[in-house]
Amino acid sequence: MIQDPILIVDDELEVRTALLEALTDQGYSAEAVASGEAALARMAERSFPVVVTDLNMPGGQTGLDLIGVIRHRFPDTLCVLTTAYATLDTSIEALKCGAYDLIQKPFRLAEMVTVLNRALDHANLLRKLKAYQGELENRILSRTRDLQEAQEEALALCDLSLQ
């Protein structure tokens, strides 16, 4: 079972349910919600490295709007946009908004799995990079403290030798 959870955002119940069941059958940990607002509320409760969102969701945020908010509030989350109305302009706009990838509906499950595996691998690498950067910062702070202590000792010895 793939432990990293995926959040599916689609206003169409049939699409949402079918994708959720298909991904669960493939061993993914996934959840599904019907709107951008519900997605943001769920993301405030739990971390999702990857979000799959539909472009057109009537009565609220579009998928592009949602991606913009996610990139701002949850910068470590990668977003995959799905749409039945893919055009070159839509693709460019999606990339400008920070989408990790765009999949045109109807899609094959194999295509979705390939994109999700790549996105989850990418998210995992980003997590490892962030942890490594934190470790390096801690090492630098520790080394800086050691050097400051050595400098203070050297200054104290200089004062003693002058006396």
PDB file of C-alpha atoms in Angstrom:
ATOM      1  CA  MET A   1       0.000   0.000   0.000  1.00  0.00           C
ATOM      2  CA  ILE A   2       1.252   3.456  -0.890  1.00  0.00           C
ATOM      3  CA  GLN A   3       1.162   5.402   2.360  1.00  0.00           C
ATOM      4  CA  ASP A   4       1.361   8.982   1.069  1.00  0.00           C
ATOM      5  CA  PRO A   5      -2.239  10.191   0.842  1.00  0.00           C
ATOM      6  CA  ILE A   6      -3.692  11.710  -2.304  1.00  0.00           C
ATOM      7  CA  LEU A   7      -6.616  14.131  -2.230  1.00  0.00           C
ATOM      8  CA  ILE A   8      -9.079  14.020  -5.133  1.00  0.00           C
ATOM      9  CA  VAL A   9     -11.163  17.145  -5.776  1.00  0.00           C
ATOM     10  CA  ASP A  10     -13.994  16.812  -8.289  1.00  0.00           C
ATOM     11  CA  ASP A  11     -17.571  18.080  -8.196  1.00  0.00           C
ATOM     12  CA  GLU A  12     -18.880  15.107 -10.205  1.00  0.00           C
ATOM     13  CA  LEU A  13     -19.757  12.294  -7.808  1.00  0.00           C
ATOM     14  CA  GLU A  14     -19.280   9.559 -10.418  1.00  0.00           C
ATOM     15  CA  VAL A  15     -15.801  10.739 -11.402  1.00  0.00           C
ATOM     16  CA  ARG A  16     -14.753  11.295  -7.806  1.00  0.00           C
ATOM     17  CA  THR A  17     -16.003   7.882  -6.663  1.00  0.00           C
ATOM     18  CA  ALA A  18     -14.587   6.002  -9.655  1.00  0.00           C
ATOM     19  CA  LEU A  19     -11.136   7.559  -9.285  1.00  0.00           C
ATOM     20  CA  LEU A  20     -11.124   7.029  -5.522  1.00  0.00           C
ATOM     21  CA  GLU A  21     -12.049   3.348  -5.908  1.00  0.00           C
ATOM     22  CA  ALA A  22      -9.569   2.802  -8.729  1.00  0.00           C
ATOM     23  CA  LEU A  23      -6.692   4.357  -6.780  1.00  0.00           C
ATOM     24  CA  THR A  24      -7.620   2.485  -3.610  1.00  0.00           C
ATOM     25  CA  ASP A  25      -7.697  -0.765  -5.602  1.00  0.00           C
ATOM     26  CA  GLN A  26      -4.207   0.100  -6.894  1.00  0.00           C
ATOM     27  CA  GLY A  27      -2.951   0.385  -3.310  1.00  0.00           C
ATOM     28  CA  TYR A  28      -2.988   4.148  -2.897  1.00  0.00           C
ATOM     29  CA  SER A  29      -4.160   5.938   0.200  1.00  0.00           C
ATOM     30  CA  ALA A  30      -6.690   8.433  -1.157  1.00  0.00           C
ATOM     31  CA  GLU A  31      -9.534  10.662  -0.063  1.00  0.00           C
ATOM     32  CA  ALA A  32     -12.048  12.598  -2.142  1.00  0.00           C
ATOM     33  CA  VAL A  33     -13.995  15.833  -1.698  1.00  0.00           C
ATOM     34  CA  ALA A  34     -16.478  17.700  -3.896  1.00  0.00           C
ATOM     35  CA  SER A  35     -15.150  21.271  -3.822  1.00  0.00           C
ATOM     36  CA  GLY A  36     -12.134  23.485  -3.433  1.00  0.00           C
ATOM     37  CA  GLU A  37     -13.421  24.745  -0.100  1.00  0.00           C
ATOM     38  CA  ALA A  38     -13.781  21.191   1.203  1.00  0.00           C
ATOM     39  CA  ALA A  39     -10.288  20.394  -0.067  1.00  0.00           C
ATOM     40  CA  LEU A  40      -8.735  23.316   1.798  1.00  0.00           C
ATOM     41  CA  ALA A  41     -10.602  22.380   4.974  1.00  0.00           C
ATOM     42  CA  ARG A  42      -9.371  18.777   4.702  1.00  0.00           C
ATOM     43  CA  MET A  43      -5.817  19.915   3.956  1.00  0.00           C
ATOM     44  CA  ALA A  44      -5.844  21.997   7.134  1.00  0.00           C
ATOM     45  CA  GLU A  45      -6.446  18.760   9.043  1.00  0.00           C
ATOM     46  CA  ARG A  46      -4.086  16.425   7.189  1.00  0.00           C
ATOM     47  CA  SER A  47      -1.062  16.718   4.948  1.00  0.00           C
ATOM     48  CA  PHE A  48      -1.429  15.612   1.327  1.00  0.00           C
ATOM     49  CA  PRO A  49       1.707  15.530  -0.832  1.00  0.00           C
ATOM     50  CA  VAL A  50      -0.424  15.339  -4.009  1.00  0.00           C
ATOM     51  CA  VAL A  51      -3.833  16.797  -4.903  1.00  0.00           C
ATOM     52  CA  VAL A  52      -5.713  15.817  -8.065  1.00  0.00           C
ATOM     53  CA  THR A  53      -8.238  18.500  -8.971  1.00  0.00           C
ATOM     54  CA  ASP A  54     -10.714  19.049 -11.767  1.00  0.00           C
ATOM     55  CA  LEU A  55     -10.460  22.320 -13.689  1.00  0.00           C
ATOM     56  CA  ASN A  56     -14.153  23.205 -13.903  1.00  0.00           C
ATOM     57  CA  MET A  57     -16.091  23.055 -10.663  1.00  0.00           C
ATOM     58  CA  PRO A  58     -19.278  25.125 -10.769  1.00  0.00           C
ATOM     59  CA  GLY A  59     -20.377  27.273  -7.874  1.00  0.00           C
ATOM     60  CA  GLY A  60     -16.971  28.022  -6.400  1.00  0.00           C
ATOM     61  CA  GLN A  61     -13.294  27.912  -7.083  1.00  0.00           C
ATOM     62  CA  THR A  62     -11.957  26.548 -10.340  1.00  0.00           C
ATOM     63  CA  GLY A  63      -9.139  24.047 -10.265  1.00  0.00           C
ATOM     64  CA  LEU A  64      -6.703  26.825 -11.171  1.00  0.00           C
ATOM     65  CA  ASP A  65      -7.954  28.968  -8.293  1.00  0.00           C
ATOM     66  CA  LEU A  66      -7.536  26.019  -5.950  1.00  0.00           C
ATOM     67  CA  ILE A  67      -4.016  25.336  -7.170  1.00  0.00           C
ATOM     68  CA  GLY A  68      -3.082  28.974  -6.529  1.00  0.00           C
ATOM     69  CA  VAL A  69      -4.375  28.811  -2.961  1.00  0.00           C
ATOM     70  CA  ILE A  70      -2.703  25.455  -2.327  1.00  0.00           C
ATOM     71  CA  ARG A  71       0.644  26.708  -3.658  1.00  0.00           C
ATOM     72  CA  HIS A  72       0.356  29.665  -1.258  1.00  0.00           C
ATOM     73  CA  ARG A  73      -0.885  27.823   1.867  1.00  0.00           C
ATOM     74  CA  PHE A  74       0.686  24.399   1.324  1.00  0.00           C
ATOM     75  CA  PRO A  75       3.789  25.008  -0.824  1.00  0.00           C
ATOM     76  CA  ASP A  76       5.031  21.421  -0.462  1.00  0.00           C
ATOM     77  CA  THR A  77       1.881  19.975  -2.050  1.00  0.00           C
ATOM     78  CA  LEU A  78       1.968  19.094  -5.747  1.00  0.00           C
ATOM     79  CA  CYS A  79      -1.204  19.575  -7.791  1.00  0.00           C
ATOM     80  CA  VAL A  80      -2.328  17.557 -10.798  1.00  0.00           C
ATOM     81  CA  LEU A  81      -5.064  19.182 -12.869  1.00  0.00           C
ATOM     82  CA  THR A  82      -7.620  17.126 -14.790  1.00  0.00           C
ATOM     83  CA  THR A  83      -9.878  18.577 -17.469  1.00  0.00           C
ATOM     84  CA  ALA A  84     -12.032  17.554 -20.387  1.00  0.00           C
ATOM     85  CA  TYR A  85     -11.334  20.933 -21.982  1.00  0.00           C
ATOM     86  CA  ALA A  86      -7.565  20.910 -22.349  1.00  0.00           C
ATOM     87  CA  THR A  87      -6.160  23.524 -24.669  1.00  0.00           C
ATOM     88  CA  LEU A  88      -2.686  24.941 -25.056  1.00  0.00           C
ATOM     89  CA  ASP A  89      -3.830  28.072 -23.196  1.00  0.00           C
ATOM     90  CA  THR A  90      -5.236  25.964 -20.336  1.00  0.00           C
ATOM     91  CA  SER A  91      -1.993  24.006 -20.113  1.00  0.00           C
ATOM     92  CA  ILE A  92       0.108  27.158 -20.019  1.00  0.00           C
ATOM     93  CA  GLU A  93      -2.157  28.749 -17.422  1.00  0.00           C
ATOM     94  CA  ALA A  94      -2.033  25.590 -15.300  1.00  0.00           C
ATOM     95  CA  LEU A  95       1.769  25.598 -15.334  1.00  0.00           C
ATOM     96  CA  LYS A  96       1.835  29.310 -14.486  1.00  0.00           C
ATOM     97  CA  CYS A  97      -0.453  28.635 -11.509  1.00  0.00           C
ATOM     98  CA  GLY A  98       1.915  25.933 -10.286  1.00  0.00           C
ATOM     99  CA  ALA A  99       0.311  22.714 -11.485  1.00  0.00           C
ATOM    100  CA  TYR A 100       2.679  19.767 -11.430  1.00  0.00           C
ATOM    101  CA  ASP A 101       0.963  18.142 -14.406  1.00  0.00           C
ATOM    102  CA  LEU A 102      -2.231  18.231 -16.478  1.00  0.00           C
ATOM    103  CA  ILE A 103      -4.221  15.157 -17.508  1.00  0.00           C
ATOM    104  CA  GLN A 104      -6.944  15.324 -20.119  1.00  0.00           C
ATOM    105  CA  LYS A 105     -10.263  13.570 -19.464  1.00  0.00           C
ATOM    106  CA  PRO A 106     -11.174  10.933 -20.219  1.00  0.00           C
ATOM    107  CA  PHE A 107      -7.918   9.426 -19.024  1.00  0.00           C
ATOM    108  CA  ARG A 108      -6.747   5.864 -18.650  1.00  0.00           C
ATOM    109  CA  LEU A 109      -5.990   4.657 -15.147  1.00  0.00           C
ATOM    110  CA  ALA A 110      -2.462   3.729 -16.246  1.00  0.00           C
ATOM    111  CA  GLU A 111      -1.848   7.339 -17.261  1.00  0.00           C
ATOM    112  CA  MET A 112      -3.097   8.619 -13.894  1.00  0.00           C
ATOM    113  CA  VAL A 113      -0.999   6.063 -12.000  1.00  0.00           C
ATOM    114  CA  THR A 114       2.130   7.062 -13.929  1.00  0.00           C
ATOM    115  CA  VAL A 115       1.612  10.749 -13.162  1.00  0.00           C
ATOM    116  CA  LEU A 116       0.780  10.071  -9.509  1.00  0.00           C
ATOM    117  CA  ASN A 117       3.818   7.843  -9.015  1.00  0.00           C
ATOM    118  CA  ARG A 118       6.040  10.528 -10.513  1.00  0.00           C
ATOM    119  CA  ALA A 119       4.396  13.231  -8.370  1.00  0.00           C
ATOM    120  CA  LEU A 120       4.677  11.155  -5.187  1.00  0.00           C
ATOM    121  CA  ASP A 121       8.354  10.437  -5.926  1.00  0.00           C
ATOM    122  CA  HIS A 122       8.920  14.150  -6.528  1.00  0.00           C
ATOM    123  CA  ALA A 123       7.123  15.068  -3.287  1.00  0.00           C
ATOM    124  CA  ASN A 124       9.206  12.496  -1.404  1.00  0.00           C
ATOM    125  CA  LEU A 125      12.420  13.971  -2.807  1.00  0.00           C
ATOM    126  CA  LEU A 126      11.285  17.470  -1.828  1.00  0.00           C
ATOM    127  CA  ARG A 127      10.584  16.220   1.706  1.00  0.00           C
ATOM    128  CA  LYS A 128      14.036  14.618   1.923  1.00  0.00           C
ATOM    129  CA  LEU A 129      15.663  17.782   0.587  1.00  0.00           C
ATOM    130  CA  LYS A 130      13.863  19.902   3.181  1.00  0.00           C
ATOM    131  CA  ALA A 131      14.941  17.523   5.971  1.00  0.00           C
ATOM    132  CA  TYR A 132      18.533  17.582   4.706  1.00  0.00           C
ATOM    133  CA  GLN A 133      18.509  21.378   4.563  1.00  0.00           C
ATOM    134  CA  GLY A 134      17.229  21.487   8.143  1.00  0.00           C
ATOM    135  CA  GLU A 135      19.961  19.085   9.215  1.00  0.00           C
ATOM    136  CA  LEU A 136      22.607  21.218   7.515  1.00  0.00           C
ATOM    137  CA  GLU A 137      21.267  24.373   9.163  1.00  0.00           C
ATOM    138  CA  ASN A 138      21.442  22.667  12.563  1.00  0.00           C
ATOM    139  CA  ARG A 139      25.027  21.566  11.896  1.00  0.00           C
ATOM    140  CA  ILE A 140      25.996  25.092  10.866  1.00  0.00           C
ATOM    141  CA  LEU A 141      24.373  26.578  13.984  1.00  0.00           C
ATOM    142  CA  SER A 142      26.153  24.050  16.175  1.00  0.00           C
ATOM    143  CA  ARG A 143      29.496  24.699  14.496  1.00  0.00           C
ATOM    144  CA  THR A 144      28.959  28.460  14.756  1.00  0.00           C
ATOM    145  CA  ARG A 145      28.308  28.147  18.503  1.00  0.00           C
ATOM    146  CA  ASP A 146      31.471  26.054  18.866  1.00  0.00           C
ATOM    147  CA  LEU A 147      33.498  28.680  17.014  1.00  0.00           C
ATOM    148  CA  GLN A 148      32.005  31.497  19.107  1.00  0.00           C
ATOM    149  CA  GLU A 149      32.937  29.643  22.287  1.00  0.00           C
ATOM    150  CA  ALA A 150      36.470  29.075  20.973  1.00  0.00           C
ATOM    151  CA  GLN A 151      36.737  32.766  20.085  1.00  0.00           C
ATOM    152  CA  GLU A 152      35.548  33.780  23.572  1.00  0.00           C
ATOM    153  CA  GLU A 153      38.100  31.433  25.144  1.00  0.00           C
ATOM    154  CA  ALA A 154      40.851  32.833  22.927  1.00  0.00           C
ATOM    155  CA  LEU A 155      39.913  36.390  23.885  1.00  0.00           C
ATOM    156  CA  ALA A 156      39.866  35.420  27.559  1.00  0.00           C
ATOM    157  CA  LEU A 157      43.355  33.877  27.195  1.00  0.00           C
ATOM    158  CA  CYS A 158      44.579  37.045  25.451  1.00  0.00           C
ATOM    159  CA  ASP A 159      43.260  39.139  28.347  1.00  0.00           C
ATOM    160  CA  LEU A 160      45.019  36.866  30.844  1.00  0.00           C
ATOM    161  CA  SER A 161      48.302  37.027  28.941  1.00  0.00           C
ATOM    162  CA  LEU A 162      48.102  40.835  28.805  1.00  0.00           C
ATOM    163  CA  GLN A 163      47.627  41.000  32.570  1.00  0.00           C
TER     164      GLN A 163
END
